[in-house]
mmCIF file of C-alpha atoms and ligand atoms in Angstrom:
data_model
loop_
_atom_site.group_PDB
_atom_site.id
_atom_site.type_symbol
_atom_site.label_atom_id
_atom_site.label_comp_id
_atom_site.label_asym_id
_atom_site.label_seq_id
_atom_site.Cartn_x
_atom_site.Cartn_y
_atom_site.Cartn_z
ATOM 1 C CA MET A 161 -23.031 -1.422 30.557
ATOM 2 C CA ILE A 162 -24.596 1.796 29.228
ATOM 3 C CA THR A 163 -22.409 4.852 28.710
ATOM 4 C CA LEU A 164 -23.864 8.287 28.026
ATOM 5 C CA ILE A 165 -21.639 11.028 26.628
ATOM 6 C CA THR A 166 -23.200 14.459 27.046
ATOM 7 C CA ASN A 167 -22.523 18.048 25.913
ATOM 8 C CA ILE A 168 -20.327 16.962 22.984
ATOM 9 C CA LYS A 169 -19.170 20.155 21.306
ATOM 10 C CA GLU A 170 -19.456 18.451 17.908
ATOM 11 C CA LEU A 171 -20.150 14.833 16.978
ATOM 12 C CA LEU A 172 -18.460 14.057 13.646
ATOM 13 C CA GLN A 173 -19.236 11.683 10.799
ATOM 14 C CA VAL A 174 -22.872 11.135 11.764
ATOM 15 C CA ARG A 175 -24.621 8.946 9.238
ATOM 16 C CA GLU A 176 -28.244 8.094 9.878
ATOM 17 C CA THR A 177 -28.381 5.433 7.218
ATOM 18 C CA SER A 178 -25.310 3.359 6.853
ATOM 19 C CA ILE A 179 -23.324 4.266 3.763
ATOM 20 C CA THR A 180 -20.410 2.133 2.604
ATOM 21 C CA LYS A 181 -18.104 4.832 1.181
ATOM 22 C CA VAL A 182 -18.053 8.421 -0.041
ATOM 23 C CA SER A 183 -16.720 9.494 -3.445
ATOM 24 C CA GLY A 184 -15.812 12.640 -5.385
ATOM 25 C CA ALA A 185 -17.651 15.806 -4.304
ATOM 26 C CA GLU A 186 -19.415 13.910 -1.467
ATOM 27 C CA MET A 187 -16.058 13.622 0.248
ATOM 28 C CA ALA A 188 -16.182 17.336 1.092
ATOM 29 C CA VAL A 189 -19.271 16.766 3.238
ATOM 30 C CA LEU A 190 -18.773 15.652 6.834
ATOM 31 C CA PRO A 191 -22.154 15.453 8.582
ATOM 32 C CA THR A 192 -21.989 16.588 12.228
ATOM 33 C CA ILE A 193 -24.235 17.406 15.199
ATOM 34 C CA LYS A 194 -23.276 20.295 17.455
ATOM 35 C CA ASN A 195 -23.981 20.112 21.215
ATOM 36 C CA ALA A 196 -24.725 16.416 21.008
ATOM 37 C CA PHE A 197 -25.226 13.334 23.142
ATOM 38 C CA LEU A 198 -24.146 9.794 22.328
ATOM 39 C CA ILE A 199 -25.285 6.543 23.954
ATOM 40 C CA LEU A 200 -23.185 3.368 23.906
ATOM 41 C CA GLU A 201 -24.673 0.056 24.960
ATOM 42 C CA TYR A 202 -22.852 -3.255 25.162
ATOM 43 C CA GLY A 203 -20.114 -2.108 22.808
ATOM 44 C CA LEU A 204 -22.377 -0.545 20.180
ATOM 45 C CA ILE A 205 -23.652 2.922 19.321
ATOM 46 C CA THR A 206 -27.355 2.870 20.126
ATOM 47 C CA ASP A 207 -28.466 6.486 20.040
ATOM 48 C CA PHE A 208 -27.286 10.041 19.427
ATOM 49 C CA GLY A 209 -28.724 13.466 18.743
ATOM 50 C CA GLU A 210 -28.867 17.045 19.929
ATOM 51 C CA MET A 211 -28.698 17.604 23.697
ATOM 52 C CA SER A 212 -32.175 19.118 23.551
ATOM 53 C CA ALA A 213 -33.498 15.704 22.477
ATOM 54 C CA LEU A 214 -31.664 13.683 25.140
ATOM 55 C CA PRO A 215 -33.947 10.828 26.234
ATOM 56 C CA LYS A 216 -34.328 9.851 29.901
ATOM 57 C CA ILE A 217 -32.088 6.862 30.379
ATOM 58 C CA LYS A 218 -30.351 5.108 33.257
ATOM 59 C CA ALA A 219 -26.693 5.151 32.313
ATOM 60 C CA ASP A 220 -24.022 3.238 34.229
ATOM 61 C CA LYS A 221 -21.525 5.917 33.309
ATOM 62 C CA ILE A 222 -21.960 9.565 32.238
ATOM 63 C CA ILE A 223 -19.116 11.453 30.589
ATOM 64 C CA ASP A 224 -19.387 15.220 30.245
ATOM 65 C CA ALA A 225 -17.654 16.098 26.961
ATOM 66 C CA THR A 226 -17.997 19.882 27.219
ATOM 67 C CA GLY A 227 -15.596 21.548 24.757
ATOM 68 C CA ARG A 228 -14.612 18.198 23.252
ATOM 69 C CA ILE A 229 -15.257 16.558 19.891
ATOM 70 C CA VAL A 230 -16.219 12.914 19.325
ATOM 71 C CA LEU A 231 -15.565 11.052 16.089
ATOM 72 C CA PRO A 232 -15.417 7.415 14.956
ATOM 73 C CA SER A 233 -11.970 5.918 15.495
ATOM 74 C CA TRP A 234 -9.557 5.766 12.574
ATOM 75 C CA CYS A 235 -9.782 2.805 10.187
ATOM 76 C CA ASP A 236 -6.223 2.011 9.076
ATOM 77 C CA SER A 237 -6.626 -0.293 6.079
ATOM 78 C CA HIS A 238 -2.943 -0.850 5.213
ATOM 79 C CA THR A 239 -0.186 -1.783 7.667
ATOM 80 C CA HIS A 240 2.740 -4.133 8.114
ATOM 81 C CA ILE A 241 2.736 -3.909 11.933
ATOM 82 C CA VAL A 242 4.081 -7.444 12.399
ATOM 83 C CA TYR A 243 7.858 -7.416 11.827
ATOM 84 C CA ALA A 244 11.114 -8.114 13.623
ATOM 85 C CA GLY A 245 13.743 -5.551 14.569
ATOM 86 C CA ASN A 246 13.943 -2.346 12.562
ATOM 87 C CA ARG A 247 15.751 -0.720 9.626
ATOM 88 C CA GLU A 248 17.166 2.381 11.277
ATOM 89 C CA GLN A 249 20.558 1.876 9.573
ATOM 90 C CA GLU A 250 18.867 2.126 6.147
ATOM 91 C CA PHE A 251 17.199 5.334 7.324
ATOM 92 C CA VAL A 252 20.632 6.830 8.008
ATOM 93 C CA ASP A 253 21.940 5.426 4.694
ATOM 94 C CA ARG A 254 19.164 7.306 2.912
ATOM 95 C CA ILE A 255 20.061 10.502 4.739
ATOM 96 C CA ASN A 256 23.562 9.934 3.396
ATOM 97 C CA GLY A 257 22.299 9.815 -0.182
ATOM 98 C CA PHE A 258 21.296 6.254 -1.032
ATOM 99 C CA SER A 259 17.798 5.768 -2.462
ATOM 100 C CA TYR A 260 15.196 3.214 -1.244
ATOM 101 C CA GLU A 261 15.729 1.343 -4.516
ATOM 102 C CA GLU A 262 19.539 1.345 -4.231
ATOM 103 C CA ILE A 263 19.323 -0.017 -0.685
ATOM 104 C CA ALA A 264 16.920 -2.757 -1.805
ATOM 105 C CA ASN A 265 19.155 -3.671 -4.748
ATOM 106 C CA ARG A 266 22.118 -4.320 -2.471
ATOM 107 C CA GLY A 267 20.152 -6.804 -0.319
ATOM 108 C CA GLY A 268 18.638 -4.329 2.128
ATOM 109 C CA GLY A 269 14.975 -3.369 2.183
ATOM 110 C CA ILE A 270 12.314 -6.049 2.377
ATOM 111 C CA LEU A 271 14.937 -8.831 2.230
ATOM 112 C CA ASN A 272 16.692 -7.322 5.253
ATOM 113 C CA SER A 273 13.421 -7.485 7.227
ATOM 114 C CA ALA A 274 12.787 -11.030 5.932
ATOM 115 C CA LYS A 275 16.172 -12.178 7.249
ATOM 116 C CA LYS A 276 15.429 -10.725 10.673
ATOM 117 C CA LEU A 277 11.906 -12.176 10.693
ATOM 118 C CA ASN A 278 13.066 -15.693 9.887
ATOM 119 C CA GLU A 279 15.747 -15.501 12.608
ATOM 120 C CA THR A 280 13.264 -14.361 15.279
ATOM 121 C CA THR A 281 10.944 -16.630 17.289
ATOM 122 C CA GLU A 282 7.186 -16.370 16.926
ATOM 123 C CA GLU A 283 6.867 -15.308 20.561
ATOM 124 C CA GLU A 284 9.424 -12.534 20.170
ATOM 125 C CA ILE A 285 7.753 -11.256 16.962
ATOM 126 C CA TYR A 286 4.442 -11.206 18.822
ATOM 127 C CA ASN A 287 5.989 -9.298 21.732
ATOM 128 C CA GLN A 288 7.551 -6.697 19.428
ATOM 129 C CA SER A 289 4.388 -6.308 17.331
ATOM 130 C CA LYS A 290 1.947 -5.964 20.215
ATOM 131 C CA ILE A 291 3.785 -2.845 21.402
ATOM 132 C CA ARG A 292 3.088 -1.237 18.024
ATOM 133 C CA LEU A 293 -0.544 -2.389 18.051
ATOM 134 C CA GLU A 294 -1.087 -0.954 21.528
ATOM 135 C CA GLU A 295 0.533 2.302 20.415
ATOM 136 C CA VAL A 296 -1.767 2.741 17.403
ATOM 137 C CA MET A 297 -4.831 1.922 19.498
ATOM 138 C CA HIS A 298 -3.895 4.764 21.834
ATOM 139 C CA LEU A 299 -3.462 6.999 18.781
ATOM 140 C CA GLY A 300 -7.126 6.424 17.915
ATOM 141 C CA THR A 301 -7.087 3.505 15.499
ATOM 142 C CA GLY A 302 -10.103 1.234 16.047
ATOM 143 C CA ALA A 303 -9.747 -1.150 13.098
ATOM 144 C CA VAL A 304 -6.569 -2.183 11.333
ATOM 145 C CA GLU A 305 -5.409 -4.415 8.502
ATOM 146 C CA ILE A 306 -2.077 -6.204 8.986
ATOM 147 C CA LYS A 307 -0.050 -7.909 6.259
ATOM 148 C CA SER A 308 2.450 -10.738 6.204
ATOM 149 C CA GLY A 309 5.247 -10.400 3.632
ATOM 150 C CA TYR A 310 8.479 -10.425 5.642
ATOM 151 C CA GLY A 311 8.628 -14.225 5.792
ATOM 152 C CA LEU A 312 8.987 -15.025 2.075
ATOM 153 C CA THR A 313 9.243 -18.692 3.119
ATOM 154 C CA ILE A 314 6.327 -20.977 3.978
ATOM 155 C CA GLU A 315 7.369 -21.133 7.634
ATOM 156 C CA GLY A 316 8.008 -17.379 7.832
ATOM 157 C CA GLU A 317 4.728 -16.377 6.196
ATOM 158 C CA LEU A 318 2.678 -18.789 8.328
ATOM 159 C CA LYS A 319 4.508 -17.535 11.420
ATOM 160 C CA MET A 320 3.575 -13.927 10.619
ATOM 161 C CA LEU A 321 -0.055 -14.821 9.913
ATOM 162 C CA ARG A 322 -0.294 -16.748 13.199
ATOM 163 C CA VAL A 323 1.042 -13.685 15.030
ATOM 164 C CA ILE A 324 -1.637 -11.538 13.334
ATOM 165 C CA LYS A 325 -4.272 -14.098 14.359
ATOM 166 C CA LYS A 326 -3.062 -14.082 17.961
ATOM 167 C CA LEU A 327 -3.151 -10.265 18.052
ATOM 168 C CA ALA A 328 -6.722 -10.373 16.703
ATOM 169 C CA GLU A 329 -7.738 -12.887 19.372
ATOM 170 C CA THR A 330 -6.042 -11.005 22.193
ATOM 171 C CA TYR A 331 -6.926 -7.366 21.524
ATOM 172 C CA PRO A 332 -10.405 -5.833 21.267
ATOM 173 C CA ILE A 333 -9.525 -3.817 18.135
ATOM 174 C CA THR A 334 -10.851 -5.266 14.844
ATOM 175 C CA ILE A 335 -8.005 -6.793 12.793
ATOM 176 C CA LYS A 336 -8.084 -7.984 9.175
ATOM 177 C CA SER A 337 -5.289 -10.198 7.897
ATOM 178 C CA THR A 338 -3.586 -10.084 4.500
ATOM 179 C CA PHE A 339 -1.221 -12.608 2.904
ATOM 180 C CA LEU A 340 1.616 -10.744 1.158
ATOM 181 C CA GLY A 341 3.948 -13.605 0.237
ATOM 182 C CA ALA A 342 4.515 -11.755 -3.060
ATOM 183 C CA HIS A 343 6.272 -8.818 -1.386
ATOM 184 C CA ALA A 344 9.728 -9.504 -2.890
ATOM 185 C CA PHE A 345 11.599 -12.404 -4.446
ATOM 186 C CA PRO A 346 13.776 -14.209 -1.868
ATOM 187 C CA LEU A 347 17.498 -14.285 -2.784
ATOM 188 C CA HIS A 348 17.549 -18.004 -3.572
ATOM 189 C CA TYR A 349 14.768 -17.488 -6.119
ATOM 190 C CA LYS A 350 16.413 -14.484 -7.795
ATOM 191 C CA GLU A 351 17.182 -16.496 -10.927
ATOM 192 C CA ASN A 352 13.985 -18.568 -10.693
ATOM 193 C CA LYS A 353 11.090 -16.181 -10.223
ATOM 194 C CA ALA A 354 8.566 -18.663 -11.612
ATOM 195 C CA GLY A 355 9.707 -21.081 -8.899
ATOM 196 C CA TYR A 356 8.779 -18.673 -6.108
ATOM 197 C CA ILE A 357 5.397 -17.910 -7.673
ATOM 198 C CA GLU A 358 4.811 -21.650 -7.915
ATOM 199 C CA GLU A 359 5.646 -21.964 -4.209
ATOM 200 C CA ILE A 360 3.195 -19.182 -3.343
ATOM 201 C CA ILE A 361 0.423 -20.773 -5.392
ATOM 202 C CA THR A 362 0.919 -24.451 -4.654
ATOM 203 C CA GLN A 363 2.364 -24.379 -1.124
ATOM 204 C CA MET A 364 1.558 -21.159 0.717
ATOM 205 C CA LEU A 365 -1.961 -20.309 -0.459
ATOM 206 C CA PRO A 366 -3.493 -23.759 0.189
ATOM 207 C CA GLN A 367 -2.095 -23.910 3.748
ATOM 208 C CA ILE A 368 -3.158 -20.346 4.520
ATOM 209 C CA ALA A 369 -6.665 -20.944 3.189
ATOM 210 C CA GLN A 370 -6.981 -24.274 4.975
ATOM 211 C CA ASN A 371 -6.025 -22.706 8.308
ATOM 212 C CA LYS A 372 -8.138 -19.590 7.652
ATOM 213 C CA LEU A 373 -5.153 -17.367 8.279
ATOM 214 C CA ALA A 374 -5.963 -14.523 5.872
ATOM 215 C CA ASP A 375 -8.849 -12.456 4.527
ATOM 216 C CA TYR A 376 -6.964 -10.847 1.641
ATOM 217 C CA VAL A 377 -4.160 -11.497 -0.818
ATOM 218 C CA ASP A 378 -1.652 -8.749 -1.629
ATOM 219 C CA ILE A 379 1.131 -8.411 -4.218
ATOM 220 C CA PHE A 380 3.792 -5.705 -4.571
ATOM 221 C CA CYS A 381 3.200 -4.957 -8.273
ATOM 222 C CA GLU A 382 6.219 -2.843 -9.201
ATOM 223 C CA THR A 383 9.248 -2.731 -11.501
ATOM 224 C CA GLY A 384 11.887 -4.996 -9.932
ATOM 225 C CA TYR A 385 9.278 -6.810 -7.812
ATOM 226 C CA PHE A 386 6.198 -8.524 -9.312
ATOM 227 C CA SER A 387 5.124 -7.835 -12.907
ATOM 228 C CA VAL A 388 1.499 -7.239 -13.888
ATOM 229 C CA GLU A 389 1.363 -10.741 -15.341
ATOM 230 C CA GLU A 390 2.733 -12.284 -12.133
ATOM 231 C CA THR A 391 0.371 -10.128 -10.065
ATOM 232 C CA GLU A 392 -2.617 -11.357 -12.056
ATOM 233 C CA LYS A 393 -1.545 -14.969 -11.654
ATOM 234 C CA ILE A 394 -1.312 -14.634 -7.866
ATOM 235 C CA MET A 395 -4.577 -12.677 -7.586
ATOM 236 C CA GLU A 396 -6.314 -15.401 -9.559
ATOM 237 C CA ALA A 397 -4.912 -18.142 -7.300
ATOM 238 C CA GLY A 398 -5.786 -16.126 -4.186
ATOM 239 C CA ILE A 399 -9.373 -15.698 -5.359
ATOM 240 C CA GLN A 400 -9.619 -19.444 -5.947
ATOM 241 C CA HIS A 401 -8.682 -19.884 -2.284
ATOM 242 C CA GLY A 402 -11.316 -17.404 -1.140
ATOM 243 C CA LEU A 403 -8.994 -14.427 -0.640
ATOM 244 C CA VAL A 404 -9.987 -11.012 -2.013
ATOM 245 C CA PRO A 405 -7.138 -9.008 -3.625
ATOM 246 C CA LYS A 406 -5.879 -5.773 -2.043
ATOM 247 C CA ILE A 407 -2.678 -4.780 -3.784
ATOM 248 C CA HIS A 408 0.402 -2.512 -3.716
ATOM 249 C CA VAL A 409 0.548 -0.575 -7.008
ATOM 250 C CA ASN A 410 2.030 2.591 -8.569
ATOM 251 C CA GLN A 411 4.472 3.354 -5.739
ATOM 252 C CA PHE A 412 7.403 4.146 -8.023
ATOM 253 C CA ASN A 413 6.096 3.377 -11.523
ATOM 254 C CA SER A 414 2.786 3.147 -13.338
ATOM 255 C CA ILE A 415 2.956 -0.275 -15.020
ATOM 256 C CA GLY A 416 -0.692 -1.338 -15.244
ATOM 257 C CA GLY A 417 -1.216 -2.645 -11.696
ATOM 258 C CA ILE A 418 -4.361 -0.581 -11.183
ATOM 259 C CA GLN A 419 -5.968 -1.965 -14.318
ATOM 260 C CA ALA A 420 -5.072 -5.486 -13.163
ATOM 261 C CA GLY A 421 -6.548 -4.812 -9.714
ATOM 262 C CA VAL A 422 -9.778 -3.502 -11.207
ATOM 263 C CA LYS A 423 -9.960 -6.494 -13.560
ATOM 264 C CA PHE A 424 -9.762 -8.893 -10.602
ATOM 265 C CA LYS A 425 -12.167 -6.768 -8.486
ATOM 266 C CA ALA A 426 -9.538 -5.853 -5.898
ATOM 267 C CA LEU A 427 -11.101 -4.357 -2.765
ATOM 268 C CA SER A 428 -8.383 -1.700 -2.808
ATOM 269 C CA VAL A 429 -5.340 -0.540 -4.749
ATOM 270 C CA ASP A 430 -2.814 1.099 -2.464
ATOM 271 C CA HIS A 431 0.108 3.604 -2.678
ATOM 272 C CA LEU A 432 -0.691 5.443 -5.971
ATOM 273 C CA GLU A 433 2.150 7.942 -5.732
ATOM 274 C CA ILE A 434 2.642 7.787 -9.509
ATOM 275 C CA MET A 435 -0.688 8.150 -11.316
ATOM 276 C CA ASN A 436 -1.290 8.914 -14.981
ATOM 277 C CA PRO A 437 -4.683 9.893 -16.459
ATOM 278 C CA GLU A 438 -5.349 6.317 -17.619
ATOM 279 C CA ASP A 439 -4.897 5.056 -14.057
ATOM 280 C CA ILE A 440 -7.510 7.505 -12.780
ATOM 281 C CA GLU A 441 -9.827 6.594 -15.646
ATOM 282 C CA ALA A 442 -9.496 2.874 -14.858
ATOM 283 C CA LEU A 443 -10.795 3.405 -11.319
ATOM 284 C CA LYS A 444 -13.961 5.244 -12.363
ATOM 285 C CA ASP A 445 -17.247 3.419 -11.720
ATOM 286 C CA THR A 446 -15.562 0.483 -9.998
ATOM 287 C CA GLU A 447 -15.898 -0.984 -6.504
ATOM 288 C CA THR A 448 -12.120 -0.755 -5.961
ATOM 289 C CA MET A 449 -11.061 1.768 -3.299
ATOM 290 C CA PRO A 450 -7.917 3.791 -4.029
ATOM 291 C CA VAL A 451 -5.792 4.112 -0.855
ATOM 292 C CA ALA A 452 -3.157 6.815 -0.308
ATOM 293 C CA LEU A 453 -0.304 6.434 2.198
ATOM 294 C CA PRO A 454 1.004 9.970 2.761
ATOM 295 C CA SER A 455 3.350 9.152 5.636
ATOM 296 C CA CYS A 456 5.215 6.809 3.252
ATOM 297 C CA SER A 457 5.594 9.698 0.772
ATOM 298 C CA TYR A 458 6.796 11.867 3.648
ATOM 299 C CA PHE A 459 9.338 9.386 5.002
ATOM 300 C CA LEU A 460 10.781 8.403 1.590
ATOM 301 C CA SER A 461 10.472 11.886 0.059
ATOM 302 C CA ILE A 462 8.551 10.521 -2.920
ATOM 303 C CA PRO A 463 5.510 12.137 -4.603
ATOM 304 C CA TYR A 464 2.150 12.249 -2.820
ATOM 305 C CA THR A 465 -0.949 10.600 -4.290
ATOM 306 C CA PRO A 466 -2.698 13.221 -6.473
ATOM 307 C CA ALA A 467 -5.816 13.388 -4.293
ATOM 308 C CA ARG A 468 -7.246 16.531 -5.887
ATOM 309 C CA GLU A 469 -7.203 15.077 -9.398
ATOM 310 C CA MET A 470 -8.705 11.814 -8.173
ATOM 311 C CA ILE A 471 -11.502 13.443 -6.171
ATOM 312 C CA LYS A 472 -12.218 15.805 -9.068
ATOM 313 C CA ALA A 473 -12.622 12.729 -11.283
ATOM 314 C CA GLY A 474 -15.328 11.499 -8.897
ATOM 315 C CA LEU A 475 -13.246 8.793 -7.216
ATOM 316 C CA PRO A 476 -13.354 7.885 -3.525
ATOM 317 C CA LEU A 477 -10.068 7.908 -1.596
ATOM 318 C CA ALA A 478 -9.022 6.227 1.654
ATOM 319 C CA LEU A 479 -6.046 7.121 3.843
ATOM 320 C CA ALA A 480 -3.889 4.599 5.715
ATOM 321 C CA THR A 481 -0.498 4.554 7.452
ATOM 322 C CA ASP A 482 1.476 1.719 5.754
ATOM 323 C CA PHE A 483 3.190 1.253 9.168
ATOM 324 C CA ASN A 484 6.297 -0.833 8.329
ATOM 325 C CA PRO A 485 10.021 -0.859 9.167
ATOM 326 C CA GLY A 486 11.276 0.330 5.756
ATOM 327 C CA SER A 487 9.120 3.008 4.190
ATOM 328 C CA THR A 488 6.909 4.190 7.090
ATOM 329 C CA PRO A 489 7.973 3.430 10.663
ATOM 330 C CA SER A 490 4.891 5.196 12.030
ATOM 331 C CA GLY A 491 1.298 4.102 12.600
ATOM 332 C CA ASN A 492 -0.071 7.506 13.525
ATOM 333 C CA MET A 493 -3.338 8.116 11.645
ATOM 334 C CA ASN A 494 -3.543 11.645 13.097
ATOM 335 C CA PHE A 495 -0.322 12.466 11.267
ATOM 336 C CA VAL A 496 -1.678 10.801 8.106
ATOM 337 C CA VAL A 497 -4.811 12.980 8.224
ATOM 338 C CA ALA A 498 -2.710 16.113 8.812
ATOM 339 C CA THR A 499 -0.251 15.244 6.028
ATOM 340 C CA ALA A 500 -3.120 14.574 3.609
ATOM 341 C CA CYS A 501 -4.393 18.097 4.291
ATOM 342 C CA ILE A 502 -0.998 19.786 4.276
ATOM 343 C CA LYS A 503 0.664 17.985 1.370
ATOM 344 C CA MET A 504 -2.191 16.554 -0.700
ATOM 345 C CA LYS A 505 -4.485 19.559 -0.236
ATOM 346 C CA MET A 506 -7.367 17.494 1.023
ATOM 347 C CA THR A 507 -9.805 19.470 3.152
ATOM 348 C CA PRO A 508 -10.244 18.353 6.789
ATOM 349 C CA GLU A 509 -13.680 16.960 5.841
ATOM 350 C CA GLU A 510 -12.241 14.928 2.957
ATOM 351 C CA ALA A 511 -9.351 13.634 5.042
ATOM 352 C CA ILE A 512 -11.626 12.576 7.920
ATOM 353 C CA ASN A 513 -13.969 10.796 5.486
ATOM 354 C CA ALA A 514 -10.955 9.084 3.904
ATOM 355 C CA ALA A 515 -9.593 7.927 7.279
ATOM 356 C CA THR A 516 -12.913 6.659 8.659
ATOM 357 C CA ILE A 517 -15.711 5.438 6.361
ATOM 358 C CA ASN A 518 -13.518 4.922 3.280
ATOM 359 C CA GLY A 519 -10.842 3.185 5.371
ATOM 360 C CA ALA A 520 -13.545 0.887 6.741
ATOM 361 C CA TYR A 521 -14.636 0.098 3.158
ATOM 362 C CA ALA A 522 -11.044 -0.845 2.257
ATOM 363 C CA MET A 523 -11.197 -3.538 4.985
ATOM 364 C CA GLY A 524 -14.722 -4.727 4.205
ATOM 365 C CA LEU A 525 -15.902 -3.160 7.474
ATOM 366 C CA SER A 526 -18.309 -0.428 6.334
ATOM 367 C CA GLU A 527 -21.225 -2.211 7.987
ATOM 368 C CA SER A 528 -19.710 -2.022 11.454
ATOM 369 C CA HIS A 529 -17.072 0.743 11.509
ATOM 370 C CA GLY A 530 -16.204 4.173 10.152
ATOM 371 C CA SER A 531 -19.183 6.318 11.143
ATOM 372 C CA ILE A 532 -21.456 7.315 14.011
ATOM 373 C CA THR A 533 -24.407 5.139 13.050
ATOM 374 C CA LYS A 534 -26.827 3.214 15.264
ATOM 375 C CA GLY A 535 -25.737 -0.407 15.536
ATOM 376 C CA LYS A 536 -22.105 0.233 14.610
ATOM 377 C CA LYS A 537 -19.272 -0.544 16.988
ATOM 378 C CA ALA A 538 -18.648 2.038 19.705
ATOM 379 C CA ASN A 539 -15.031 2.597 18.606
ATOM 380 C CA LEU A 540 -14.506 6.313 19.135
ATOM 381 C CA ILE A 541 -12.072 9.154 19.689
ATOM 382 C CA LEU A 542 -12.870 11.776 22.340
ATOM 383 C CA THR A 543 -10.630 14.791 21.852
ATOM 384 C CA LYS A 544 -9.207 17.178 24.421
ATOM 385 C CA PRO A 545 -10.974 20.563 24.513
ATOM 386 C CA ILE A 546 -10.368 22.047 21.032
ATOM 387 C CA SER A 547 -11.718 25.028 19.119
ATOM 388 C CA SER A 548 -12.926 22.988 16.115
ATOM 389 C CA TYR A 549 -12.146 19.775 14.221
ATOM 390 C CA TYR A 550 -9.821 21.812 11.992
ATOM 391 C CA GLN A 551 -7.365 21.460 14.879
ATOM 392 C CA ILE A 552 -6.903 17.761 14.067
ATOM 393 C CA PRO A 553 -4.863 18.431 10.899
ATOM 394 C CA TYR A 554 -3.801 21.973 11.893
ATOM 395 C CA ALA A 555 -2.038 21.111 15.158
ATOM 396 C CA PHE A 556 -0.207 18.320 13.332
ATOM 397 C CA GLY A 557 2.397 17.487 15.934
ATOM 398 C CA SER A 558 0.149 17.562 18.986
ATOM 399 C CA ASN A 559 -1.746 14.697 20.519
ATOM 400 C CA LEU A 560 -5.300 16.016 20.771
ATOM 401 C CA ILE A 561 -6.806 12.723 21.968
ATOM 402 C CA GLU A 562 -8.153 12.624 25.517
ATOM 403 C CA SER A 563 -9.577 9.109 25.372
ATOM 404 C CA VAL A 564 -10.160 6.269 22.996
ATOM 405 C CA PHE A 565 -13.179 3.927 23.190
ATOM 406 C CA ILE A 566 -13.051 0.400 21.844
ATOM 407 C CA ASP A 567 -16.269 -1.634 22.047
ATOM 408 C CA GLY A 568 -17.684 1.136 24.222
ATOM 409 C CA LYS A 569 -14.899 0.901 26.809
ATOM 410 C CA ILE A 570 -12.254 3.502 27.496
ATOM 411 C CA LEU A 571 -8.770 2.256 26.687
ATOM 412 C CA VAL A 572 -6.420 2.658 29.611
HETATM 413 O O1 NIG B 40 4.154 -0.565 1.399
HETATM 414 N N1 NIG B 40 6.119 -1.160 -1.030
HETATM 415 C C1 NIG B 40 6.158 -2.246 -0.530
HETATM 416 N N2 NIG B 40 6.064 -2.571 0.740
HETATM 417 C C2 NIG B 40 6.129 -1.665 1.854
HETATM 418 C C3 NIG B 40 7.501 -1.362 2.297
HETATM 419 C C4 NIG B 40 8.253 -2.554 2.623
HETATM 420 C C5 NIG B 40 9.552 -2.306 3.269
HETATM 421 O O2 NIG B 40 10.342 -1.438 2.853
HETATM 422 O O3 NIG B 40 9.797 -3.044 4.221
HETATM 423 C C6 NIG B 40 5.346 -0.426 1.555
HETATM 424 O O4 NIG B 40 5.888 0.678 1.474
HETATM 425 FE FE1 FE B 41 2.594 -1.382 2.281
#
């Protein structure tokens, strides 16, 4: 099946040679072709250019994109899409003055979701999660990472990872899987933290690795959750089982999680709401991608990742949703891009780079996703008629997507 898209008002994120990420001042550059064509063959991008250079081809399908913009689909490198139930009561409790930390301390938060998860059947968790996955696909996400971390028991964690695997096998979107057993300490281990870490290392990790249920290992490195020392221990064990670290750090406190992530060559360090100069310094000249989650900052009313300072320091930055029931019950990457521009003062070019090529990097997918490059997957967003790509962050509450392509096929 060959699809030809013609008269594209502007084709965004065109990269002739495949790059893996963009950093610092390069983030302000978004290469585009105006009045362009794009050819998709058997699920891949095979050619593109200016309309004046359109080759003679026999296409099975021709789409006239007059007035519309085409860009690579969003790469959402940090989500917790698989969960049971919701936490809407905690949302109202926060409106009434309780903080996220206070709610967690009285048994709510992650432990509340873990209770629900362990009480829900695998089939029901799958059915609830697939609705969210389908929703984000229609919102333009073409590759997504999904974490476990609401099981906190061997059975619960394996159950979540099997649901992620089934989603990956069932849906055409690219899915990467992350083991986040170290998301919180279960109640019965409250007085025996070493015991839970032992369970993660000696019970969970070997079974997960043996059944090839995860690509990455994650830890919530934070005061009241996992210390830097505990985080390092789990990263080390994960690496021994073939899992690359991708960790939660600096959400509420800067305690050295970034330095630990860099030391263990984490693919990404995510959240970064609280950053001091040493944290920024530690990320310089490393292969670790910093990932900001602005819709989490929005929903919890906590600080936003200091994107300007980080980009000025020459760092790359990726944007992701953090879709989860507690801190971000939304998987809308369009809103993330808009919020990054509005609240973090990223330019539209920087935000689009952060949500495409840099997001792909944070999932180890730069070779196949995140830009309009020959040979990459034909996962694309075709917008409605719009005046320019500035509309994407500017019209922040509107759905500007006309169609989404996954593997070269329009999602219905
Ligand atoms: O990334 N910070 C840790 N984990 C999630 C939230 C978990 C929850 O509240 O359920 C996050 O924000
Ligand atoms: Fe998260």
